[in-house]
PDB file of C-alpha atoms in Angstrom:
ATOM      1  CA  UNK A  22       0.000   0.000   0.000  1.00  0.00           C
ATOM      2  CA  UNK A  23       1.064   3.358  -0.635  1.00  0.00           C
ATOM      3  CA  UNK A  24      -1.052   5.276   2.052  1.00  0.00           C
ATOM      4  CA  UNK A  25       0.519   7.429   4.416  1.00  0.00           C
ATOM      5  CA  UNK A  26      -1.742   7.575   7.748  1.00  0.00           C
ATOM      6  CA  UNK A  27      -1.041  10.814  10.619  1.00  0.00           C
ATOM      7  CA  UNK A  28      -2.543  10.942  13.495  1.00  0.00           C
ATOM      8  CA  UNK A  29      -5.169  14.028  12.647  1.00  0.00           C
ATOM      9  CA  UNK A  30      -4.076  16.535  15.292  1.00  0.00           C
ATOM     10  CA  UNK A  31      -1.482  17.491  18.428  1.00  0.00           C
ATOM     11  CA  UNK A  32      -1.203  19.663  20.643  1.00  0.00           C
ATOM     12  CA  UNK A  33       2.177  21.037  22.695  1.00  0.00           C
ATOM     13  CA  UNK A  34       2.401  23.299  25.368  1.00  0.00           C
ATOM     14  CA  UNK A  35       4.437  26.509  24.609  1.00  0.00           C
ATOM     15  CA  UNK A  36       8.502  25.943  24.600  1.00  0.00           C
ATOM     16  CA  UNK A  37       8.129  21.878  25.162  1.00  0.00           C
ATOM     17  CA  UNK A  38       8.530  19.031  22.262  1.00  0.00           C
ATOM     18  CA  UNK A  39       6.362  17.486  19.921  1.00  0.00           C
ATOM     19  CA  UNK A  40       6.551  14.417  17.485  1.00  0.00           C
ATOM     20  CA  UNK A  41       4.399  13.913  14.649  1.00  0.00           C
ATOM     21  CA  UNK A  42       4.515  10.599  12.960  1.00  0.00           C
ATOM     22  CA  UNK A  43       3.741   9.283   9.624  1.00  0.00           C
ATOM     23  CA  UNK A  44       3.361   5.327   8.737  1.00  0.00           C
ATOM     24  CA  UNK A  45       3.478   3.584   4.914  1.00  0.00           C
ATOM     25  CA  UNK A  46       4.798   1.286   3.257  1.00  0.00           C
ATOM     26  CA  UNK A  47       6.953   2.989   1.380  1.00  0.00           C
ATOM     27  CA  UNK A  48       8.562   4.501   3.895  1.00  0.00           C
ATOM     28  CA  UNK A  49      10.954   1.440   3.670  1.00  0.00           C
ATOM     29  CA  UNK A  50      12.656   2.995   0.950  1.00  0.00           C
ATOM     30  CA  UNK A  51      11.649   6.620   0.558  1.00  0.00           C
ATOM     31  CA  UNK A  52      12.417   9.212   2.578  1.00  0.00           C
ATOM     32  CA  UNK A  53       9.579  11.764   3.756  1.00  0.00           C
ATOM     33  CA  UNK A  54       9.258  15.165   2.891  1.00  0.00           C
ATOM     34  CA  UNK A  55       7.978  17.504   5.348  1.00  0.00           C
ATOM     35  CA  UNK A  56       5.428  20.394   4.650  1.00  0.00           C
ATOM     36  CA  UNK A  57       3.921  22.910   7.124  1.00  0.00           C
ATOM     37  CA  UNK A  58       0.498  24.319   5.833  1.00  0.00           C
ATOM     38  CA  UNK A  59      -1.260  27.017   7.130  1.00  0.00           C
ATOM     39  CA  UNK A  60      -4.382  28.975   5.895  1.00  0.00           C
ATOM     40  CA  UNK A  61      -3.973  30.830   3.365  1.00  0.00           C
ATOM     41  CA  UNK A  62      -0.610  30.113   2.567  1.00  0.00           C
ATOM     42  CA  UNK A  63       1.268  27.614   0.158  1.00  0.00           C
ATOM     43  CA  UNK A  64       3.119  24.346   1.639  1.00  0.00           C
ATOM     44  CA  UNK A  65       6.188  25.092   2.978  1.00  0.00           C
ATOM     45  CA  UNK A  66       8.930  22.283   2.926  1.00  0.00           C
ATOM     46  CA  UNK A  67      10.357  22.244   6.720  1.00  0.00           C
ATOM     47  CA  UNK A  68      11.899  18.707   5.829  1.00  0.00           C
ATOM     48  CA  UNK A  69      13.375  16.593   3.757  1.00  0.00           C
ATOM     49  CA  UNK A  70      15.183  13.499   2.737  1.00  0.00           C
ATOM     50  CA  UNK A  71      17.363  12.290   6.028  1.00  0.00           C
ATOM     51  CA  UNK A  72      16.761  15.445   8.062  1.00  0.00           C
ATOM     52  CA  UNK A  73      17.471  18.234   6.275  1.00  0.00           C
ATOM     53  CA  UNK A  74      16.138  21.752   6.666  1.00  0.00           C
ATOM     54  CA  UNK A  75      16.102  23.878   3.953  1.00  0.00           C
ATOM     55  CA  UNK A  76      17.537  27.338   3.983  1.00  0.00           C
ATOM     56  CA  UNK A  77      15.385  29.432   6.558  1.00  0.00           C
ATOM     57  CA  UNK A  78      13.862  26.897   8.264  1.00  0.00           C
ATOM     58  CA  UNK A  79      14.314  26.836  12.294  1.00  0.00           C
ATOM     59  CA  UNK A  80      16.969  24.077  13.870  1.00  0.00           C
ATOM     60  CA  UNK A  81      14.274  23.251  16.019  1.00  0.00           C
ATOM     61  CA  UNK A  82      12.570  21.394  13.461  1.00  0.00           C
ATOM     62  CA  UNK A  83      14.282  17.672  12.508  1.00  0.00           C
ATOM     63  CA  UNK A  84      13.480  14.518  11.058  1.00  0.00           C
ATOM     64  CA  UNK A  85      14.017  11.004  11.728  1.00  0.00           C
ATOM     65  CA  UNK A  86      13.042   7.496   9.985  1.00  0.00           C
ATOM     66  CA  UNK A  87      12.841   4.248  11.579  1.00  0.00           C
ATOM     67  CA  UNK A  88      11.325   0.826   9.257  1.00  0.00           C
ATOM     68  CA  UNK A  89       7.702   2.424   7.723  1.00  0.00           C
ATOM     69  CA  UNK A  90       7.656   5.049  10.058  1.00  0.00           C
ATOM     70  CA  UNK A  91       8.891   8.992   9.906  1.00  0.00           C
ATOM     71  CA  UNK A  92       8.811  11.486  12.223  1.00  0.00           C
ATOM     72  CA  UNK A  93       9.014  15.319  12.766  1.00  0.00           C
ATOM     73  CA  UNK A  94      10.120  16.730  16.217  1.00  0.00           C
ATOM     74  CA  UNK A  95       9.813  20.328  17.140  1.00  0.00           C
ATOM     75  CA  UNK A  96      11.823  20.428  20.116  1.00  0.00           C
ATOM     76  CA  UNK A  97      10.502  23.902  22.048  1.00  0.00           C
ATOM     77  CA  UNK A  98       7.381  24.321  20.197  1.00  0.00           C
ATOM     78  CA  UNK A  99       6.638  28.255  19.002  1.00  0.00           C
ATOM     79  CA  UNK A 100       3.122  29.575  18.559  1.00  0.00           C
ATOM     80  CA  UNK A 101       4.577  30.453  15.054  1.00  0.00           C
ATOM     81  CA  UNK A 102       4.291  26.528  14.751  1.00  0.00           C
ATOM     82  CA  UNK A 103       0.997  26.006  14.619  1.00  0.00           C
ATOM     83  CA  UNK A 104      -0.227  24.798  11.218  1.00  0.00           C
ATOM     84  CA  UNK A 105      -1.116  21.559   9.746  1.00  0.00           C
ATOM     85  CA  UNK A 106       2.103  19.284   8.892  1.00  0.00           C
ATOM     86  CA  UNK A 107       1.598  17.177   5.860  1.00  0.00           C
ATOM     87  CA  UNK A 108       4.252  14.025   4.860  1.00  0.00           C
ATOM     88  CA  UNK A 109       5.021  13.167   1.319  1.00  0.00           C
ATOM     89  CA  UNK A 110       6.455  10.100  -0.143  1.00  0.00           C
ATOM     90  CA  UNK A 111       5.520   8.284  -3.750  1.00  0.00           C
ATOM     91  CA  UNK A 112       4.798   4.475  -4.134  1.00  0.00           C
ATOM     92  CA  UNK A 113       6.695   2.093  -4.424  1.00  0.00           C
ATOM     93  CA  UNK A 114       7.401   2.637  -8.281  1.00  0.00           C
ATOM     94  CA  UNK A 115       8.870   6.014  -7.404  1.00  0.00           C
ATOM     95  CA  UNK A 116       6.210   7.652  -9.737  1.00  0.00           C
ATOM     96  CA  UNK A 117       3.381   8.112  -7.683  1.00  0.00           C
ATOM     97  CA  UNK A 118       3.679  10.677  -4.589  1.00  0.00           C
ATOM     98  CA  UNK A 119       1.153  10.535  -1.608  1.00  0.00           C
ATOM     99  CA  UNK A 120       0.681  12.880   1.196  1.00  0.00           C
ATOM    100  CA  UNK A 121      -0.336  12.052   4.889  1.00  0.00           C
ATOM    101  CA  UNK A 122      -3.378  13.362   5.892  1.00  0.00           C
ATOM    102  CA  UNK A 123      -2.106  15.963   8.152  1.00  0.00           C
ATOM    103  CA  UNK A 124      -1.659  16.642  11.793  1.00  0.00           C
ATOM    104  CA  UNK A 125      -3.026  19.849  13.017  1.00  0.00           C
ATOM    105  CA  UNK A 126      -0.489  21.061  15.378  1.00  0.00           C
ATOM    106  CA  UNK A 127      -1.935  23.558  18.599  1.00  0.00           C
ATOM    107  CA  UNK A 128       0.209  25.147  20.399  1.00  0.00           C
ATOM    108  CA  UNK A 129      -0.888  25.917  24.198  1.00  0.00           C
TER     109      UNK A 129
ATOM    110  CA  UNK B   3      16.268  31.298  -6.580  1.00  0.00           C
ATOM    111  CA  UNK B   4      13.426  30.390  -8.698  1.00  0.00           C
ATOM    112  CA  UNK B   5      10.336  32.055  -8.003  1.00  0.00           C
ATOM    113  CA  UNK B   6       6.867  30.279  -9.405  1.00  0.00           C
ATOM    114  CA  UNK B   7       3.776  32.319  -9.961  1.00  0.00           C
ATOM    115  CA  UNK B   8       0.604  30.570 -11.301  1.00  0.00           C
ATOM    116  CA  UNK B   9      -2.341  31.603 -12.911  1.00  0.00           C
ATOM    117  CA  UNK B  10      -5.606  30.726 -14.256  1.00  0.00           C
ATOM    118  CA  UNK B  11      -9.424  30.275 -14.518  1.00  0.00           C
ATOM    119  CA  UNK B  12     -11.081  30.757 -10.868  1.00  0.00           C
ATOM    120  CA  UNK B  13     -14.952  30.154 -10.585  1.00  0.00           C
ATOM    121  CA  UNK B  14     -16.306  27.480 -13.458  1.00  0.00           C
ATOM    122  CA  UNK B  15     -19.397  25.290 -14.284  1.00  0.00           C
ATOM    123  CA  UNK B  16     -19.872  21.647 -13.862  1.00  0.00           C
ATOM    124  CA  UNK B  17     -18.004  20.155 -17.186  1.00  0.00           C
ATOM    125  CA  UNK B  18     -16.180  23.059 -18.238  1.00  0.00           C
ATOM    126  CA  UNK B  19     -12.322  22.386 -18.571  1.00  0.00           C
ATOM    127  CA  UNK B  20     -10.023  24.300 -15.949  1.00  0.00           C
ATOM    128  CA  UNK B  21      -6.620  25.408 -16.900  1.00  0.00           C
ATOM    129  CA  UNK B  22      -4.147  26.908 -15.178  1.00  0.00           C
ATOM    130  CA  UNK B  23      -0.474  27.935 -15.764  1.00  0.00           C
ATOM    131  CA  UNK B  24       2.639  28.447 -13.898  1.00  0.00           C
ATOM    132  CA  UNK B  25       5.090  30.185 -14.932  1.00  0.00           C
ATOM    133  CA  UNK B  26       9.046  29.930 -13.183  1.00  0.00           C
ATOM    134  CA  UNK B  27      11.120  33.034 -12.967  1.00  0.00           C
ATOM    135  CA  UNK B  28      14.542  32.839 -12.292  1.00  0.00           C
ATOM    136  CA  UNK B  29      15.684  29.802 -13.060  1.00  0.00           C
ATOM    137  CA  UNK B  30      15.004  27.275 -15.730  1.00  0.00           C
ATOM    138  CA  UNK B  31      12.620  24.124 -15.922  1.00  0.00           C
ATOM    139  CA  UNK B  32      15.604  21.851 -16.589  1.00  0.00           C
ATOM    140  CA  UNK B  33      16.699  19.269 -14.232  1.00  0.00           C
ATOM    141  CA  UNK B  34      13.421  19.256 -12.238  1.00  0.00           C
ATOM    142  CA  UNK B  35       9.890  17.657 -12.342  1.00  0.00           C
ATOM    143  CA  UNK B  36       7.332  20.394 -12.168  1.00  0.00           C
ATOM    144  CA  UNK B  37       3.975  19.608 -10.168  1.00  0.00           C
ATOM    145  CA  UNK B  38       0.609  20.236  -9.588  1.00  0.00           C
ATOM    146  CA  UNK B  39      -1.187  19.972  -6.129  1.00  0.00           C
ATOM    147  CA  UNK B  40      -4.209  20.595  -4.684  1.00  0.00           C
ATOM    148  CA  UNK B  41      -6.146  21.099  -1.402  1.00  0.00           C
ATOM    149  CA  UNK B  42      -9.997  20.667  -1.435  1.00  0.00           C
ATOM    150  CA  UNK B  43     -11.840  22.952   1.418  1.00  0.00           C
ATOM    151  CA  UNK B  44     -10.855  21.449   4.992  1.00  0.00           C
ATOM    152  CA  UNK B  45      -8.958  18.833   3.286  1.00  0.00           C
ATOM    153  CA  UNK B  46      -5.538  17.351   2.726  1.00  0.00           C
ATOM    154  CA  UNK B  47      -3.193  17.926   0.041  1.00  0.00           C
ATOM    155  CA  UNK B  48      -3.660  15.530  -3.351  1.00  0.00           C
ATOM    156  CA  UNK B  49      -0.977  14.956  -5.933  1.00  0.00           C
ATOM    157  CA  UNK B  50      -2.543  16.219  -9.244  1.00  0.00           C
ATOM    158  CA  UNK B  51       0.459  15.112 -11.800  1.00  0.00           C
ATOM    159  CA  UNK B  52       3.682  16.045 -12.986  1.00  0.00           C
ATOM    160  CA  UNK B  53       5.900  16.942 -16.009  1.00  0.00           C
ATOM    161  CA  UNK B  54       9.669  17.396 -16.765  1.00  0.00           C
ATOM    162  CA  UNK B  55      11.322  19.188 -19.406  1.00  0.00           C
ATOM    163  CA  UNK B  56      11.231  16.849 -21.876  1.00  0.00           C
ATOM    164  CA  UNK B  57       7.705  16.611 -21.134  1.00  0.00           C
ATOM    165  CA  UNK B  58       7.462  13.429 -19.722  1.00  0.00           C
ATOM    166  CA  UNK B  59       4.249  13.068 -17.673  1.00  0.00           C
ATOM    167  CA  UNK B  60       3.139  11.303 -14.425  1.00  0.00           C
ATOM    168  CA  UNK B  61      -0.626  11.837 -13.738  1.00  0.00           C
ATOM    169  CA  UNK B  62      -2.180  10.778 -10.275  1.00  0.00           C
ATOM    170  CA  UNK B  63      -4.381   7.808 -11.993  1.00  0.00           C
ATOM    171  CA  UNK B  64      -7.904   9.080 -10.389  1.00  0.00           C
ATOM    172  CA  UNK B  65      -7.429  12.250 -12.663  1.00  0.00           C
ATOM    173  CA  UNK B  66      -5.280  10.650 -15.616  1.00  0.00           C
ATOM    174  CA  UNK B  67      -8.382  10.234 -18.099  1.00  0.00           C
ATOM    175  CA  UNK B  68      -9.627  13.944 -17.343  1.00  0.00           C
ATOM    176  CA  UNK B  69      -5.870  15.371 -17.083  1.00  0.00           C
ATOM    177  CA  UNK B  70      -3.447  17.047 -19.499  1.00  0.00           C
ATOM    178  CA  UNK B  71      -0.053  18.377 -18.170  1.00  0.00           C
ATOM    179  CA  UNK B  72       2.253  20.322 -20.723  1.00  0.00           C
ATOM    180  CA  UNK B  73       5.406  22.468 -20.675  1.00  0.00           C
ATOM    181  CA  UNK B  74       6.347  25.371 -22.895  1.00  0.00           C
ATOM    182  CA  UNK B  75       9.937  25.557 -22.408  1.00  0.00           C
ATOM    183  CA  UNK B  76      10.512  28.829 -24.595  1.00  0.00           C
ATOM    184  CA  UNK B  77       8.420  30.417 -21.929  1.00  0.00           C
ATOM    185  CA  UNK B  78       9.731  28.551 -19.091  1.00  0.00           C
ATOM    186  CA  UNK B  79       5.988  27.080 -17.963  1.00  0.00           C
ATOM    187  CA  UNK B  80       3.965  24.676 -17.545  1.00  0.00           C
ATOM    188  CA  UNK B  81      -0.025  24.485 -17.699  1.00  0.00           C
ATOM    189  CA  UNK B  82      -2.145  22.393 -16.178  1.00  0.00           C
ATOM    190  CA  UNK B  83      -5.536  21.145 -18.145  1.00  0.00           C
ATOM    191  CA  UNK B  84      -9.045  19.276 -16.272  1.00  0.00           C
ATOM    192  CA  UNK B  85     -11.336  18.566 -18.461  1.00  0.00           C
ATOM    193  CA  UNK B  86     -15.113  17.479 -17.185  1.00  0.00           C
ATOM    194  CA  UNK B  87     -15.015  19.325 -13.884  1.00  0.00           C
ATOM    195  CA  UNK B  88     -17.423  18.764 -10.609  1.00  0.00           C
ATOM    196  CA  UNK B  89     -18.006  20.396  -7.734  1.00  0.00           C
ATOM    197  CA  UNK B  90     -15.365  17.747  -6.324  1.00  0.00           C
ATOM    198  CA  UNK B  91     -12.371  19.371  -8.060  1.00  0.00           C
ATOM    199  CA  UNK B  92     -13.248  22.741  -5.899  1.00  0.00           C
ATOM    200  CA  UNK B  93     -10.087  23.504  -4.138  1.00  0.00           C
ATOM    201  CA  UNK B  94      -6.765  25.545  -3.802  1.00  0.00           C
ATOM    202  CA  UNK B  95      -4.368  24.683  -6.995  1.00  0.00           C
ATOM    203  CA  UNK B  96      -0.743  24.919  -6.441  1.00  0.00           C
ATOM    204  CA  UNK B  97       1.992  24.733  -8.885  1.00  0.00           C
ATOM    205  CA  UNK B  98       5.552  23.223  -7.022  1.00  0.00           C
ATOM    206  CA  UNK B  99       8.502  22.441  -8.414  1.00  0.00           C
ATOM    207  CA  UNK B 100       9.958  18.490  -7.401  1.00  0.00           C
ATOM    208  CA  UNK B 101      13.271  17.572  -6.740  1.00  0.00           C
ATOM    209  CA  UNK B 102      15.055  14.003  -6.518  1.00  0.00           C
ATOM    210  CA  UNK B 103      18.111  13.159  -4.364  1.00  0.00           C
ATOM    211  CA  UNK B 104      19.587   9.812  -2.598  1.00  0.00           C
ATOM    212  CA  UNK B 105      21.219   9.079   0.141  1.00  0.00           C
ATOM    213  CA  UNK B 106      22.428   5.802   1.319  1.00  0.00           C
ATOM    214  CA  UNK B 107      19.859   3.286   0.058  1.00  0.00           C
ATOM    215  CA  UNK B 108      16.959   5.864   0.250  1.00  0.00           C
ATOM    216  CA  UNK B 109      16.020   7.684  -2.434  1.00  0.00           C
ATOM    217  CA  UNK B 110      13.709  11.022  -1.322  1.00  0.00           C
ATOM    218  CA  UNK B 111      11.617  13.478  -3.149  1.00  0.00           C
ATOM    219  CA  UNK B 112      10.594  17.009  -2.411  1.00  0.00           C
ATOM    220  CA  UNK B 113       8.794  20.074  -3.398  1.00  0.00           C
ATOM    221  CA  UNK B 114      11.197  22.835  -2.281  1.00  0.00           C
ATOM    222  CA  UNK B 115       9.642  25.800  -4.215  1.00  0.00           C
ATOM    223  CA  UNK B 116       5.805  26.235  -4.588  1.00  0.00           C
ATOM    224  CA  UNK B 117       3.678  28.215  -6.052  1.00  0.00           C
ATOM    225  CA  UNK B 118       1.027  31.103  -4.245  1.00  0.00           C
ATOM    226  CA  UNK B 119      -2.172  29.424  -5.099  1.00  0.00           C
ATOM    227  CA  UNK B 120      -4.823  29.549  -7.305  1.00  0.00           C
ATOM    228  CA  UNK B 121      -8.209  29.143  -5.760  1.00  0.00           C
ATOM    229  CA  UNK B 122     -10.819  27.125  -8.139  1.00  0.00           C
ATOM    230  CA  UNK B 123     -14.696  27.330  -7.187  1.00  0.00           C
ATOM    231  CA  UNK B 124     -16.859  24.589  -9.384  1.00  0.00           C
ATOM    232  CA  UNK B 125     -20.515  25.430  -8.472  1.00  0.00           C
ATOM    233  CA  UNK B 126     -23.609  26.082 -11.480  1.00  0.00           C
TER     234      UNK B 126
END
């Protein structure tokens, strides 16, 4: 299966850590990409392939992998965090790309 | 750093076609894929389809027989065509460009540019 499943929402209290998971099968053998989404606004890549950040985005986000599942931490949660967080990987083909469902991140 | 901006029809009719077009600005369409992505009202985000410079496609396979992707390289874009539209393909369009890297045995791809959005409204 190709279906990425996220837990639909989170919350963290102000400063502390959150993870967000995301399960598939094709996790195995793709990394995740990492998108924050918030209204209004376009997807904005906050990870991607091992755990890299691209240029701009905070330290505090990072990325992990372990079998089908990956995982974003934002270790001391901002209120500037709160936003939906969507993961991306294809099938197993390498043709098809699937997002997660998203996890509505609220920070307290 | 390449800068996408996207454009297109906004408000249509049940089977009318959609198109839309994105256009990138400093920096060319080689090397990449270049995507389209969508996000119905209080939904997720779906992969629409993609094309590369050569113009080799990848459509999402619930679109594919509704769904024409091109490229235009003398104008550095690529459009986006949905033929048949519903009130089902209401949502917020987005135009991304896709990138493809390795490392170790994983191979990873991204969307590290995007485009601002186009909002489509399907209602009669």
């Amino acid at each position: 299966s190709s279906e990425l499943t996220q837990d639909p929402a989170v919350s963290v209290a102000l400063g502390q850590t959150v993870t967000i998971t995301c399960q598939g099968d094709g996790l195995r053998t793709y990394y995740a990409g990492w998108y924050q989404k918030k209204p209004g606004q376009a997807p904005l890549l906050v990870i991607y392939g091992r755990n890299n950040r691209p240029s701009g985005i905070p330290d505090r986000f990072s990325g992990s992998t372990s079998g089908n599942t990956a995982s974003l931490t934002i270790t001391g949660a901002q209120t500037e965090d709160e936003a939906a967080y969507f993961c991306n990987s294809p099938d197993s083909s390498g043709d098809h790309l699937f997002f997660g469902g998203g996890t509505s991140v609220t920070v307290l | 750093q390449v800068q996408l901006q996207q454009w297109g029809t906004g408000l249509l009719k049940p089977s009318e076609t959609l198109s839309l077009t994105c256009g990138a600005y400093g920096g060319s369409l080689s090397g990449f894929f270049w995507t389209w992505i969508r996000q119905s009202p209080g939904g997720g985000l779906d992969w629409i389809g993609e094309i590369n410079y050569s113009g080799r496609t990848i459509y999402n396979p619930s679109l594919k027989s509704r769904l024409s992707i091109s490229v235009d390289t003398s104008k550095n874009q690529f459009s986006l065509r949905l033929t048949s539209v519903t009130a089902a393909d209401t949502a917020e369009y987005y135009c991304a460009r896709k990138r493809k890297s390795m490392s170790g045995l994983y191979y990873y791809f991204y969307m590290d540019v995007w485009g601002k959005g186009t909002a489509v409204t399907v209602s009669s």
